[in-house]
PDB file of C-alpha atoms in Angstrom:
ATOM      1  CA  MET A  12      44.887  -7.926 -16.042  1.00 50.00           C
ATOM      2  CA  GLY A  13      43.307  -9.107 -12.751  1.00 56.00           C
ATOM      3  CA  GLY A  14      39.778  -8.844 -14.184  1.00 58.00           C
ATOM      4  CA  SER A  15      40.617 -10.983 -17.195  1.00 56.00           C
ATOM      5  CA  THR A  16      42.234 -13.614 -14.949  1.00 62.00           C
ATOM      6  CA  PHE A  17      39.106 -13.688 -12.812  1.00 55.00           C
ATOM      7  CA  SER A  18      36.870 -13.971 -15.897  1.00 54.00           C
ATOM      8  CA  LEU A  19      38.992 -16.763 -17.317  1.00 55.00           C
ATOM      9  CA  SER A  20      38.911 -18.605 -13.976  1.00 55.00           C
ATOM     10  CA  LEU A  21      35.142 -18.245 -13.760  1.00 55.00           C
ATOM     11  CA  ILE A  22      34.672 -19.536 -17.319  1.00 54.00           C
ATOM     12  CA  LEU A  23      36.960 -22.478 -16.572  1.00 52.00           C
ATOM     13  CA  MET A  24      35.027 -23.362 -13.398  1.00 56.00           C
ATOM     14  CA  LEU A  25      31.667 -23.103 -15.184  1.00 50.00           C
ATOM     15  CA  THR A  26      32.911 -25.272 -18.042  1.00 51.00           C
ATOM     16  CA  ALA A  27      34.216 -27.872 -15.601  1.00 53.00           C
ATOM     17  CA  SER A  28      30.912 -27.924 -13.705  1.00 55.00           C
ATOM     18  CA  MET A  29      28.941 -28.270 -16.950  1.00 52.00           C
ATOM     19  CA  LEU A  30      31.190 -31.180 -17.911  1.00 46.00           C
ATOM     20  CA  ALA A  31      30.576 -32.770 -14.511  1.00 51.00           C
ATOM     21  CA  VAL A  32      26.809 -32.426 -14.975  1.00 49.00           C
ATOM     22  CA  SER A  33      26.954 -33.913 -18.459  1.00 47.00           C
ATOM     23  CA  MET A  34      29.064 -36.820 -17.203  1.00 47.00           C
ATOM     24  CA  ALA A  35      26.674 -37.409 -14.288  1.00 48.00           C
ATOM     25  CA  ASN A  36      23.734 -37.354 -16.677  1.00 48.00           C
ATOM     26  CA  LYS A  37      25.279 -39.787 -19.113  1.00 49.00           C
ATOM     27  CA  ASP A  38      21.881 -41.059 -20.324  1.00 50.00           C
ATOM     28  CA  TRP A  39      20.741 -37.577 -21.302  1.00 46.00           C
ATOM     29  CA  HIS A  40      20.401 -36.816 -24.999  1.00 45.00           C
ATOM     30  CA  PHE A  41      20.429 -33.399 -26.652  1.00 43.00           C
ATOM     31  CA  GLY A  42      17.301 -32.386 -28.515  1.00 45.00           C
ATOM     32  CA  PHE A  43      13.583 -32.937 -28.239  1.00 43.00           C
ATOM     33  CA  ASN A  44      12.367 -35.738 -25.999  1.00 46.00           C
ATOM     34  CA  TYR A  45      10.275 -38.144 -28.096  1.00 43.00           C
ATOM     35  CA  THR A  46      10.036 -40.642 -25.249  1.00 46.00           C
ATOM     36  CA  ASN A  47       6.273 -40.906 -24.953  1.00 44.00           C
ATOM     37  CA  TRP A  48       5.409 -40.628 -28.657  1.00 41.00           C
ATOM     38  CA  PRO A  49       3.584 -43.704 -30.034  1.00 42.00           C
ATOM     39  CA  PHE A  50       6.068 -44.311 -32.873  1.00 40.00           C
ATOM     40  CA  LYS A  51       8.986 -44.262 -30.385  1.00 43.00           C
ATOM     41  CA  GLY A  52       7.777 -47.310 -28.483  1.00 47.00           C
ATOM     42  CA  GLY A  53       4.568 -45.929 -27.016  1.00 47.00           C
ATOM     43  CA  PRO A  54       3.555 -45.646 -23.405  1.00 49.00           C
ATOM     44  CA  PRO A  55       4.289 -48.394 -20.906  1.00 48.00           C
ATOM     45  CA  GLN A  56       1.903 -51.345 -21.032  1.00 47.00           C
ATOM     46  CA  SER A  57       1.473 -51.509 -17.239  1.00 41.00           C
ATOM     47  CA  GLN A  58       2.488 -49.732 -14.051  1.00 40.00           C
ATOM     48  CA  ASN A  59       5.244 -52.344 -13.586  1.00 43.00           C
ATOM     49  CA  ASP A  60       6.949 -51.088 -16.763  1.00 49.00           C
ATOM     50  CA  ILE A  61       7.555 -47.657 -15.223  1.00 54.00           C
ATOM     51  CA  PRO A  62      10.670 -47.612 -13.031  1.00 71.00           C
ATOM     52  CA  GLY A  63       9.795 -45.814  -9.818  1.00 83.00           C
ATOM     53  CA  PRO A  64      11.743 -43.271  -7.825  1.00 92.00           C
ATOM     54  CA  ARG A  65      14.878 -44.570  -6.147  1.00 94.00           C
ATOM     55  CA  LYS A  66      15.985 -44.180  -2.545  1.00 96.00           C
ATOM     56  CA  ILE A  67      19.725 -43.414  -2.630  1.00 97.00           C
ATOM     57  CA  VAL A  68      21.951 -43.294   0.456  1.00 97.00           C
ATOM     58  CA  VAL A  69      24.381 -40.415  -0.032  1.00 98.00           C
ATOM     59  CA  GLY A  70      27.891 -41.862   0.095  1.00 96.00           C
ATOM     60  CA  GLY A  71      26.597 -45.454  -0.026  1.00 96.00           C
ATOM     61  CA  SER A  72      27.994 -47.504   2.846  1.00 95.00           C
ATOM     62  CA  GLU A  73      30.296 -44.599   3.796  1.00 95.00           C
ATOM     63  CA  ASN A  74      27.291 -42.343   4.555  1.00 96.00           C
ATOM     64  CA  TRP A  75      27.730 -38.545   5.042  1.00 96.00           C
ATOM     65  CA  GLN A  76      31.203 -37.999   6.532  1.00 94.00           C
ATOM     66  CA  LEU A  77      34.406 -35.991   6.263  1.00 93.00           C
ATOM     67  CA  ASN A  78      37.088 -36.719   3.659  1.00 93.00           C
ATOM     68  CA  PHE A  79      34.906 -38.631   1.207  1.00 95.00           C
ATOM     69  CA  ASN A  80      34.684 -37.376  -2.381  1.00 95.00           C
ATOM     70  CA  TYR A  81      30.945 -36.826  -2.859  1.00 96.00           C
ATOM     71  CA  THR A  82      31.437 -35.293  -6.301  1.00 93.00           C
ATOM     72  CA  ASN A  83      32.892 -38.606  -7.519  1.00 95.00           C
ATOM     73  CA  TRP A  84      30.140 -40.479  -5.696  1.00 96.00           C
ATOM     74  CA  ALA A  85      27.469 -38.371  -7.467  1.00 96.00           C
ATOM     75  CA  LEU A  86      29.097 -38.979 -10.856  1.00 94.00           C
ATOM     76  CA  LYS A  87      29.157 -42.736 -10.267  1.00 95.00           C
ATOM     77  CA  ASN A  88      25.615 -42.939  -8.860  1.00 94.00           C
ATOM     78  CA  GLY A  89      23.890 -40.600 -11.306  1.00 92.00           C
ATOM     79  CA  PRO A  90      21.903 -39.726 -13.109  1.00 94.00           C
ATOM     80  CA  PHE A  91      19.368 -38.698 -10.525  1.00 96.00           C
ATOM     81  CA  TYR A  92      15.719 -38.432 -11.487  1.00 96.00           C
ATOM     82  CA  LEU A  93      12.732 -36.377 -10.458  1.00 96.00           C
ATOM     83  CA  ASN A  94      11.211 -37.767  -7.223  1.00 96.00           C
ATOM     84  CA  ASP A  95      14.322 -39.776  -6.300  1.00 97.00           C
ATOM     85  CA  THR A  96      14.998 -39.580  -2.563  1.00 98.00           C
ATOM     86  CA  LEU A  97      18.494 -38.805  -1.280  1.00 98.00           C
ATOM     87  CA  VAL A  98      19.093 -40.179   2.216  1.00 98.00           C
ATOM     88  CA  PHE A  99      21.739 -38.454   4.328  1.00 98.00           C
ATOM     89  CA  LYS A 100      22.917 -40.714   7.174  1.00 97.00           C
ATOM     90  CA  TYR A 101      25.282 -39.441   9.841  1.00 96.00           C
ATOM     91  CA  ASP A 102      25.690 -39.935  13.566  1.00 91.00           C
ATOM     92  CA  PRO A 103      24.126 -37.283  15.767  1.00 88.00           C
ATOM     93  CA  PRO A 104      26.532 -35.640  18.196  1.00 86.00           C
ATOM     94  CA  THR A 105      26.651 -37.589  21.464  1.00 83.00           C
ATOM     95  CA  ASN A 106      29.934 -36.485  23.013  1.00 77.00           C
ATOM     96  CA  ASP A 107      33.151 -34.682  22.155  1.00 72.00           C
ATOM     97  CA  SER A 108      34.396 -37.544  19.941  1.00 74.00           C
ATOM     98  CA  THR A 109      31.470 -37.381  17.485  1.00 77.00           C
ATOM     99  CA  ILE A 110      31.961 -34.932  14.624  1.00 86.00           C
ATOM    100  CA  PRO A 111      28.617 -33.254  13.942  1.00 93.00           C
ATOM    101  CA  HIS A 112      27.313 -32.886  10.384  1.00 96.00           C
ATOM    102  CA  SER A 113      24.374 -31.122   8.771  1.00 97.00           C
ATOM    103  CA  VAL A 114      22.922 -30.675   5.298  1.00 98.00           C
ATOM    104  CA  TYR A 115      22.570 -27.312   3.590  1.00 98.00           C
ATOM    105  CA  LEU A 116      21.201 -26.331   0.203  1.00 98.00           C
ATOM    106  CA  LEU A 117      23.388 -23.725  -1.428  1.00 98.00           C
ATOM    107  CA  PRO A 118      21.636 -21.146  -3.633  1.00 97.00           C
ATOM    108  CA  ASN A 119      23.856 -21.256  -6.730  1.00 97.00           C
ATOM    109  CA  LEU A 120      26.941 -22.662  -8.421  1.00 96.00           C
ATOM    110  CA  TRP A 121      29.264 -19.948  -7.095  1.00 97.00           C
ATOM    111  CA  SER A 122      28.222 -20.638  -3.491  1.00 97.00           C
ATOM    112  CA  PHE A 123      28.800 -24.330  -4.170  1.00 97.00           C
ATOM    113  CA  LEU A 124      32.269 -23.825  -5.664  1.00 96.00           C
ATOM    114  CA  THR A 125      33.383 -21.509  -2.849  1.00 96.00           C
ATOM    115  CA  CYS A 126      31.460 -23.231   0.002  1.00 96.00           C
ATOM    116  CA  ASP A 127      29.831 -19.869   0.804  1.00 96.00           C
ATOM    117  CA  LEU A 128      27.044 -20.634   3.298  1.00 96.00           C
ATOM    118  CA  ARG A 129      25.839 -17.046   3.821  1.00 96.00           C
ATOM    119  CA  ARG A 130      22.659 -17.509   1.748  1.00 97.00           C
ATOM    120  CA  ALA A 131      22.370 -21.288   2.187  1.00 97.00           C
ATOM    121  CA  THR A 132      19.352 -22.985   3.742  1.00 98.00           C
ATOM    122  CA  MET A 133      19.745 -25.656   6.392  1.00 97.00           C
ATOM    123  CA  VAL A 134      17.583 -28.649   5.425  1.00 98.00           C
ATOM    124  CA  ALA A 135      18.858 -31.063   8.101  1.00 98.00           C
ATOM    125  CA  ASN A 136      20.455 -30.225  11.439  1.00 97.00           C
ATOM    126  CA  THR A 137      23.114 -32.207  13.296  1.00 95.00           C
ATOM    127  CA  THR A 138      20.623 -34.692  14.793  1.00 94.00           C
ATOM    128  CA  GLN A 139      18.465 -35.486  11.751  1.00 96.00           C
ATOM    129  CA  GLY A 140      20.931 -37.898  10.103  1.00 96.00           C
ATOM    130  CA  GLY A 141      20.603 -40.588  12.756  1.00 94.00           C
ATOM    131  CA  GLY A 142      18.566 -43.781  12.466  1.00 94.00           C
ATOM    132  CA  GLU A 143      16.990 -44.023   9.023  1.00 95.00           C
ATOM    133  CA  GLY A 144      18.665 -40.736   8.055  1.00 97.00           C
ATOM    134  CA  PHE A 145      17.341 -37.478   6.646  1.00 97.00           C
ATOM    135  CA  LYS A 146      15.364 -37.910   3.433  1.00 98.00           C
ATOM    136  CA  PHE A 147      15.381 -35.250   0.709  1.00 98.00           C
ATOM    137  CA  VAL A 148      13.151 -35.699  -2.364  1.00 98.00           C
ATOM    138  CA  LEU A 149      14.297 -34.133  -5.643  1.00 98.00           C
ATOM    139  CA  LYS A 150      10.942 -32.537  -6.530  1.00 97.00           C
ATOM    140  CA  LYS A 151      11.964 -29.921  -9.091  1.00 96.00           C
ATOM    141  CA  LEU A 152      13.914 -29.861 -12.334  1.00 95.00           C
ATOM    142  CA  GLN A 153      16.684 -27.670 -10.992  1.00 96.00           C
ATOM    143  CA  PRO A 154      20.238 -28.116  -9.755  1.00 97.00           C
ATOM    144  CA  TYR A 155      20.463 -28.965  -6.060  1.00 98.00           C
ATOM    145  CA  TYR A 156      23.756 -27.952  -4.408  1.00 98.00           C
ATOM    146  CA  PHE A 157      24.301 -29.846  -1.138  1.00 98.00           C
ATOM    147  CA  ALA A 158      26.996 -29.240   1.481  1.00 98.00           C
ATOM    148  CA  CYS A 159      27.747 -29.840   5.129  1.00 97.00           C
ATOM    149  CA  GLY A 160      27.534 -26.506   6.908  1.00 94.00           C
ATOM    150  CA  GLU A 161      29.453 -27.353  10.051  1.00 93.00           C
ATOM    151  CA  ARG A 162      32.416 -25.292  11.239  1.00 90.00           C
ATOM    152  CA  ASP A 163      31.467 -22.380   8.970  1.00 88.00           C
ATOM    153  CA  GLY A 164      31.915 -24.419   5.802  1.00 90.00           C
ATOM    154  CA  TYR A 165      35.141 -26.164   6.772  1.00 93.00           C
ATOM    155  CA  HIS A 166      33.558 -29.597   6.184  1.00 95.00           C
ATOM    156  CA  CYS A 167      32.545 -28.413   2.717  1.00 95.00           C
ATOM    157  CA  LYS A 168      35.896 -26.825   1.845  1.00 94.00           C
ATOM    158  CA  ALA A 169      38.470 -29.156   3.386  1.00 92.00           C
ATOM    159  CA  GLY A 170      36.357 -32.257   4.009  1.00 89.00           C
ATOM    160  CA  GLN A 171      34.876 -32.515   0.484  1.00 93.00           C
ATOM    161  CA  MET A 172      31.363 -32.743   1.930  1.00 96.00           C
ATOM    162  CA  LYS A 173      29.536 -31.315  -1.064  1.00 97.00           C
ATOM    163  CA  PHE A 174      27.961 -32.437  -4.315  1.00 97.00           C
ATOM    164  CA  PHE A 175      25.223 -31.391  -6.651  1.00 95.00           C
ATOM    165  CA  ALA A 176      22.414 -33.221  -8.348  1.00 97.00           C
ATOM    166  CA  MET A 177      20.445 -32.193 -11.431  1.00 96.00           C
ATOM    167  CA  PRO A 178      17.376 -34.444 -11.592  1.00 96.00           C
ATOM    168  CA  LEU A 179      16.066 -35.542 -14.976  1.00 95.00           C
ATOM    169  CA  PHE A 180      12.689 -36.777 -16.148  1.00 89.00           C
ATOM    170  CA  ARG A 181      12.506 -40.552 -15.907  1.00 82.00           C
ATOM    171  CA  GLN A 182      12.192 -41.977 -19.416  1.00 72.00           C
ATOM    172  CA  TRP A 183      10.204 -45.012 -20.441  1.00 59.00           C
ATOM    173  CA  HIS A 184      12.140 -47.593 -22.416  1.00 53.00           C
TER     174      HIS A 184
END
């Protein structure tokens, strides 16, 4: 009985995450990509016709902080594209009143859902978010699972400091 409950829970979580990805990638279409075929509009006429990579501040004006729903932010600001730059801005720790933050890449969906940092990779420490912020370029067509790793995952679990991005190829229109 316990195994079937676990399996059902896992299937439900995977379905919900797939729905979140599909909602975030609302411009994505199922099937073969005919984007650059001549009869589908052809290639761009000049370099100005190709939209370039974006620079996106994570959290917008709220930056990278506790108690902000980054999953909703990602859904509203997606889709993300290959070579877009995510900018994580947060204050470096200066005294006891500053809450330190960091940026970790989690290895898989399960680690993301459970905020399990054991196999995560730190990509920005507590001081790298100051000034212009820490810049992370989405260079591969893969899911990127981001989380704050401070306080052994507490910021991820209770502070909602996590989101994922699945970059897409930029299409010519």
